[in-house]
XYZ file of C-alpha atoms in Angstrom:
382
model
C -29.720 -30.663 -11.194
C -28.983 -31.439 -7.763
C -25.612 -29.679 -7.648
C -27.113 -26.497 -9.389
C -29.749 -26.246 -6.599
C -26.910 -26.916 -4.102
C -24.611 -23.834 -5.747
C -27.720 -21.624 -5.554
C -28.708 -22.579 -2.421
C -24.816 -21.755 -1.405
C -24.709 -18.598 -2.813
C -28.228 -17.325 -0.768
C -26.651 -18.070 2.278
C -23.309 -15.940 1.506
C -24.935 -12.938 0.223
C -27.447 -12.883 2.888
C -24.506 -13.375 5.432
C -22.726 -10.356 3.387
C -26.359 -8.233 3.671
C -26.243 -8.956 7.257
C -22.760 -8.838 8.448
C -23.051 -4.857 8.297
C -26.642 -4.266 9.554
C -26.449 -0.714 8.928
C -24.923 -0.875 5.100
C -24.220 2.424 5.047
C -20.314 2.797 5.620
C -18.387 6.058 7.489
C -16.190 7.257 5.664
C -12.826 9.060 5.970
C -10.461 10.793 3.998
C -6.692 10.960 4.451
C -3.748 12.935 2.789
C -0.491 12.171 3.591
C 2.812 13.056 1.914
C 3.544 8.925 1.279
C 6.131 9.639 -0.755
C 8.643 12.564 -1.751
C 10.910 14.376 0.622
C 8.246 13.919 3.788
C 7.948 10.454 3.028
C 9.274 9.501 6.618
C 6.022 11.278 7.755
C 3.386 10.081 5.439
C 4.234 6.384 5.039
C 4.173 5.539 9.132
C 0.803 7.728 8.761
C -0.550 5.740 5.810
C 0.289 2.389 7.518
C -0.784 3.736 10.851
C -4.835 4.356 9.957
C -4.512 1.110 7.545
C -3.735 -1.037 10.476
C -6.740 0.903 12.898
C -9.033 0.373 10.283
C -8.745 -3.319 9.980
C -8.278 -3.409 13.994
C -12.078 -1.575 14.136
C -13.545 -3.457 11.085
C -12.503 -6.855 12.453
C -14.483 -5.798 15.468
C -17.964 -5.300 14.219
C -16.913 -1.276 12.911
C -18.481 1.860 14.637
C -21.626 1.136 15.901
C -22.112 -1.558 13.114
C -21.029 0.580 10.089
C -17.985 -0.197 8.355
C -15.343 2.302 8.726
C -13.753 2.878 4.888
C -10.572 5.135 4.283
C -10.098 6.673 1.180
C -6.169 7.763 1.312
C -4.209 10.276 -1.151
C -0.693 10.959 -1.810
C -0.013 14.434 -1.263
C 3.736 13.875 -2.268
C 4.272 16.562 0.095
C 3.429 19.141 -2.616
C 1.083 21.967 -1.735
C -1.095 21.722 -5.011
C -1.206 18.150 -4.734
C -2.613 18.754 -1.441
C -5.466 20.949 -2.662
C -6.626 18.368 -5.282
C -6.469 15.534 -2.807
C -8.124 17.084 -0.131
C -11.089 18.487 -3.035
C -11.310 15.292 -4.599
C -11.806 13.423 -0.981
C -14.707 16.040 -0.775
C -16.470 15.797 -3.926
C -15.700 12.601 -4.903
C -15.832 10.247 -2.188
C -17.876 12.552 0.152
C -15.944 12.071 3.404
C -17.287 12.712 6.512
C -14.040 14.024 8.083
C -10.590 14.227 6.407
C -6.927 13.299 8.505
C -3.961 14.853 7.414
C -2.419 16.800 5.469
C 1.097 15.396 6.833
C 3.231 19.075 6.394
C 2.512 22.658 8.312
C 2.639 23.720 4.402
C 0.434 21.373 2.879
C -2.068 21.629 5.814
C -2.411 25.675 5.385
C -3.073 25.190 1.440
C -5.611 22.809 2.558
C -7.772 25.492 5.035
C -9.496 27.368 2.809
C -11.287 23.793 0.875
C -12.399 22.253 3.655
C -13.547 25.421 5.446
C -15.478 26.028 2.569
C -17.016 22.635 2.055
C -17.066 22.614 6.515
C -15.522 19.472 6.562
C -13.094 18.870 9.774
C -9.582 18.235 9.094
C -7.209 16.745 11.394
C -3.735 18.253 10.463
C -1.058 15.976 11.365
C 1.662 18.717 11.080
C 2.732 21.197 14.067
C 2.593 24.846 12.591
C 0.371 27.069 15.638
C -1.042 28.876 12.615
C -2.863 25.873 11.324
C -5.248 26.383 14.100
C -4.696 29.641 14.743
C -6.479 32.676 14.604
C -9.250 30.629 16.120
C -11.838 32.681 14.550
C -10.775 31.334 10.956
C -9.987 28.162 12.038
C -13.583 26.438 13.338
C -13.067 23.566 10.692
C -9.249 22.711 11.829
C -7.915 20.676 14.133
C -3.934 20.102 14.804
C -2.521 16.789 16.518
C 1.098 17.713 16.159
C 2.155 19.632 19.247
C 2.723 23.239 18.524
C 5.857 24.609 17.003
C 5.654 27.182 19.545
C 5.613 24.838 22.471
C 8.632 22.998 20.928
C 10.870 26.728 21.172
C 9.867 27.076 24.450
C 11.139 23.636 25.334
C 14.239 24.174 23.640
C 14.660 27.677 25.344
C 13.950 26.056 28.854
C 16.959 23.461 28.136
C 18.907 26.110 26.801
C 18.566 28.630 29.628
C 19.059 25.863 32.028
C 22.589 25.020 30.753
C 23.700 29.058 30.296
C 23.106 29.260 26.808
C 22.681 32.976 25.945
C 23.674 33.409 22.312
C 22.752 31.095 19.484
C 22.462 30.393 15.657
C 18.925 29.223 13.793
C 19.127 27.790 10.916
C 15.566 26.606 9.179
C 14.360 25.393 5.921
C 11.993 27.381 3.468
C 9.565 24.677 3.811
C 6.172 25.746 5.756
C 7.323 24.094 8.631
C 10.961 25.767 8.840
C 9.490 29.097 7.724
C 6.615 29.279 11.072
C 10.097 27.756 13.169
C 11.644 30.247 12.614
C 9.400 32.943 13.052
C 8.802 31.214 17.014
C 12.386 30.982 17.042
C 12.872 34.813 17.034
C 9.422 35.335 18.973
C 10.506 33.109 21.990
C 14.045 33.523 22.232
C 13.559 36.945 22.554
C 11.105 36.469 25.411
C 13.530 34.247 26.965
C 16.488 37.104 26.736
C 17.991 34.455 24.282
C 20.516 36.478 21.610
C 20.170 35.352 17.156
C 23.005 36.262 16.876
C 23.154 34.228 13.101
C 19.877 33.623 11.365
C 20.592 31.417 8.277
C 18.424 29.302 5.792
C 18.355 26.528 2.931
C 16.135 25.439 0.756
C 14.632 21.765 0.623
C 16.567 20.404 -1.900
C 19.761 21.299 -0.296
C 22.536 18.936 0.668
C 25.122 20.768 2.457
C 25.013 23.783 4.734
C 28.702 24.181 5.594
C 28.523 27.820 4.414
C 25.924 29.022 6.950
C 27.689 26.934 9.622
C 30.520 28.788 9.204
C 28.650 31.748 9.330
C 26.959 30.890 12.478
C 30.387 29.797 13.665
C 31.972 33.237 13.182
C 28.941 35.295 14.544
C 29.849 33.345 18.133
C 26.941 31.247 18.076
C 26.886 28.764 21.716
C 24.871 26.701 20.290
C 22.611 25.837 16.756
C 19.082 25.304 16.426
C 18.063 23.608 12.873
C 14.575 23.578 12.677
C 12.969 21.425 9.698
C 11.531 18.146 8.416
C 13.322 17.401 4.919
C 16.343 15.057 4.711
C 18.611 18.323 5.509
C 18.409 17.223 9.252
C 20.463 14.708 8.729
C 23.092 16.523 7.050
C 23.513 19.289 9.389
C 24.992 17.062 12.261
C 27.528 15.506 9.424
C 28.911 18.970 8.357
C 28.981 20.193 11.926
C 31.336 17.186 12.688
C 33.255 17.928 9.250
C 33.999 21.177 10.371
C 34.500 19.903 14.196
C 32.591 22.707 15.625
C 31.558 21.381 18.848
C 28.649 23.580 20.441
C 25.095 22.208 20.852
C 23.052 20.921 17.971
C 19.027 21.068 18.706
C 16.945 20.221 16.656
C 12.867 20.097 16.080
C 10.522 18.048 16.921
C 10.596 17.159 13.216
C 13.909 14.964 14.375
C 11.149 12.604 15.879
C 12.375 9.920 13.256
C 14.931 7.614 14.177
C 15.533 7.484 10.796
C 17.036 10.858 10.781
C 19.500 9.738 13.290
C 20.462 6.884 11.554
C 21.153 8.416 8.216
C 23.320 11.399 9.946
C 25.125 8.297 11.788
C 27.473 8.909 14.814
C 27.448 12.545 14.170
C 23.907 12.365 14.913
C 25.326 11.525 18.991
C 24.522 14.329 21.221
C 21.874 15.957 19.443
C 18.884 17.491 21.344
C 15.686 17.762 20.548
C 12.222 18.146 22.117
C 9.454 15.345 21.057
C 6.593 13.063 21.956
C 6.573 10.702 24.462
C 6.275 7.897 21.745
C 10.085 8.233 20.765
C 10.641 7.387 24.544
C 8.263 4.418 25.949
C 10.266 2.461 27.551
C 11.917 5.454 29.781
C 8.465 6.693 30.715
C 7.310 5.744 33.907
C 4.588 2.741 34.459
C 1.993 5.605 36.231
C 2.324 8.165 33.549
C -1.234 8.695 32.242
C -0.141 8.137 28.680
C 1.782 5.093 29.158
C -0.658 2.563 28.552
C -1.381 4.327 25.091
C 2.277 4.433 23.900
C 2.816 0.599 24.364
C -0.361 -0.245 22.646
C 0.342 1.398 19.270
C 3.948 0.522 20.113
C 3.517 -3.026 20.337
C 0.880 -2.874 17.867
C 2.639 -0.882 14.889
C 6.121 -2.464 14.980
C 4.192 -6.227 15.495
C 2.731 -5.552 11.798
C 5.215 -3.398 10.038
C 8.535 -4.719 11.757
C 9.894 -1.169 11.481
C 10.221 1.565 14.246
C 7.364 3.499 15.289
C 7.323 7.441 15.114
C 6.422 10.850 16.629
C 4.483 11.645 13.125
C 2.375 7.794 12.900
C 1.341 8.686 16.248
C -0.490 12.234 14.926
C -2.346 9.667 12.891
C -3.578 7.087 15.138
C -4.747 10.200 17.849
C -6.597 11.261 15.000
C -8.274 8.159 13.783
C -9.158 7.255 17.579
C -10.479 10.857 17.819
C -12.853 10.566 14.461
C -13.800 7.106 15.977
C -14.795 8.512 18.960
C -16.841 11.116 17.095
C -18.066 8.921 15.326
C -19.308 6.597 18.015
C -21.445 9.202 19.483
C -22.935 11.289 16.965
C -22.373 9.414 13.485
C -21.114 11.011 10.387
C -22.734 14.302 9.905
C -20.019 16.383 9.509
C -21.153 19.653 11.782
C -21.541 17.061 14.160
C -17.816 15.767 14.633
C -16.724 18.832 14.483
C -19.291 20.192 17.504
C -17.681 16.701 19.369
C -13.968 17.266 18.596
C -14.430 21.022 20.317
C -15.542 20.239 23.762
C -13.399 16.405 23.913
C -10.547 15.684 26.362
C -8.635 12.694 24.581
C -5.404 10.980 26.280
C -3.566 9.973 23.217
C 0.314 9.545 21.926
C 0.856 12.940 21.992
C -0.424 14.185 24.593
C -3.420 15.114 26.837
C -5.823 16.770 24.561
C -7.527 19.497 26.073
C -9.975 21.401 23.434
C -11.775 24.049 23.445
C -13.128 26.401 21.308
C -10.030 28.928 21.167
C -7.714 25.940 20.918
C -7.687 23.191 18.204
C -4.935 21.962 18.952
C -5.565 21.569 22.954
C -1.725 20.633 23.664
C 0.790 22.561 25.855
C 4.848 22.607 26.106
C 4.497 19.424 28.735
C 3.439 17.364 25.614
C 6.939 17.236 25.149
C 9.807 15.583 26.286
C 13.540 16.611 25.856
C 15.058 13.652 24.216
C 18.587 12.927 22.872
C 20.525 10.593 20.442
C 22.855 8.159 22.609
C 24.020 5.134 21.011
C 21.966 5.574 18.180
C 18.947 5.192 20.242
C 16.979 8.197 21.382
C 16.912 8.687 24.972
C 15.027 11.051 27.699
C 17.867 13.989 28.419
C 18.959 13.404 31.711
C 21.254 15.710 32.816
């Protein structure tokens, strides 16, 4: 008798400690769709591990404003339908305040028209200018990934600095190769930069030889592949195989050292414009983002014991940002969104500046011009 009072007694303390340890029960919740696996899995996992490991960072510490923050997370698989029914069924389902991701410039655009609908803010992790832009269509969306358009111009300014005049693109079909390559031929042209070879491949494709050697006959100075599917690994290897020895630049997509490792040493050499994340330790102590970068550093590869990227960073900028939100006006939807659109936010990628007309809020100095040395990438010095 006395042990069944005890056990009763026992369990009245724990759920009243349970009642209590959120005061305010009701939880904020936030959806997430990232491509965690398929041919963008080297964008969605590091995303997917990146708001797992905020989440139990802010829980641990007594939540937002005593509610427990609670991700719901989908598998987009990369896959633009996929998208759509993740990003409805984080909507209608679990009735999300805010949603993060999709992880792909594709995915994200399939995803516009649902949550602009249901006016629920999205956080596109992806880098496509036309996920936020026209403006006026876009009052629900909101881009961490630098833009595309930024990323030409940076490759432009290395370019023009080192006399290059004529050069060969060559992009995936994917959304993100497809808007590359339209500011490919917008801002070279503006830079009096000559395509003089404009070649593609699909995603599924595993070797371009033939459009190297098309953009090897046209006179090409240097090549530009622009895309985020395993194909950016394989350009450096048949460039080497057929020893042509101009310039390789790629995207910001290459912001993966995982690219670099799977191309191997033909990956040495190769430019490309990124975050400051891919660069820490070269970025100097009074740099405004500095102290940022080593934190999620530090933090990410302390728990995963794997390198940290360009596209894990979109993630934790947006989880910080929706935490923020969050922390001054609750979970009302309309809300957030009204916060995001007037917030200034120093964050892994950059200084965010937005505004009404901009969603995204980045410019071109978001970027740095890195390079693979010793299969470690490296700020471009030269």
């Amino acid at each position: 008798m006395k042990k069944r009072a005890l056990f009763w007694a026992g369990l009245m303390i724990l759920m009243f400690s349970v009642s209590t340890l959120w005061a305010k029960d009701r939880e904020y919740r936030v959806g997430c769709a990232f491509a965690i696996t398929g041919k963008a899995s080297w964008l969605g996992e590091p995303q997917r591990n990146t708001v797992e490991m905020l989440e139990k960072e802010i829980n641990a510490a007594g939540g937002i404003n005593g509610h427990r923050l609670k991700l719901f997370i989908e598998d987009t698989q990369g896959n633009n339908t996929r998208a759509v029914n993740a990003i409805k069924k984080l909507v209608k389902k679990h009735r999300v305040s805010v949603i993060i991701g999709p992880s792909r410039s594709g995915t994200s655009m399939a995803a516009i028209p649902v949550v602009t609908k249901a006016k629920v803010p999205m956080l596109s992790c992806a880098a496509a200018e036309s996920i936020t832009q026209p403006w006026e269509k876009r009052r629900w969306i909101f881009k961490m990934g630098q833009n595309d358009s930024d990323a030409a111009r940076k490759i432009c300014d290395h370019m023009t600095a080192h006399g290059i005049r004529e050069i060969g693109i060559l992009t995936g079909t994917t959304g993100f190769g497809a808007a590359g390559r339209t500011q490919l031929k917008k801002i070279a042209k503006e830079y009096g930069i000559t395509i003089v070879a404009d070649e593609t491949y699909s995603p599924g494709d595993t070797d371009m030889t033939a459009q190297l050697i098309s953009i090897r006959n046209a006179g090409a100075k240097a090549v530009v592949n622009w895309s985020i599917v395993p194909a950016q690994s394989i350009v450096p290897q048949n460039l080497r195989q057929l020893k042509i020895g101009i310039p390789l630049y790629q995207s910001s997509g290459f912001a993966n050292i995982k690219y670099a490792q799977a191309a191997g040493v033909a990956a040495e050499g190769t430019i490309f414009p990124a975050g400051r994340i891919m660069a820490v330790d070269f970025i100097p102590d009074t740099h405004p983002q500095k102290a940022i970068l080593k934190k999620y550093k530090t933090g990410y590869e302390s728990v995963y014991k794997d390198h940290v990227s360009t596209f894990g960073g979109h993630a934790y900028d947006a989880l910080l940002l929706v935490i923020e939100a969050m922390k001054k006006v609750g979970d009302d939807p309309a809300k957030i969104r009204d916060f995001l659109e007037t917030t200034e936010f120093t964050g892994v990628d950059g200084i965010f500046r937005f505004s009404e007309k901009d969603h995204c809020g980045l410019d071109k100095t978001a970027f740095e011009m890195l390079t693979v040395k010793d299969g470690k990438f490296v700020v471009y010095r030269k």
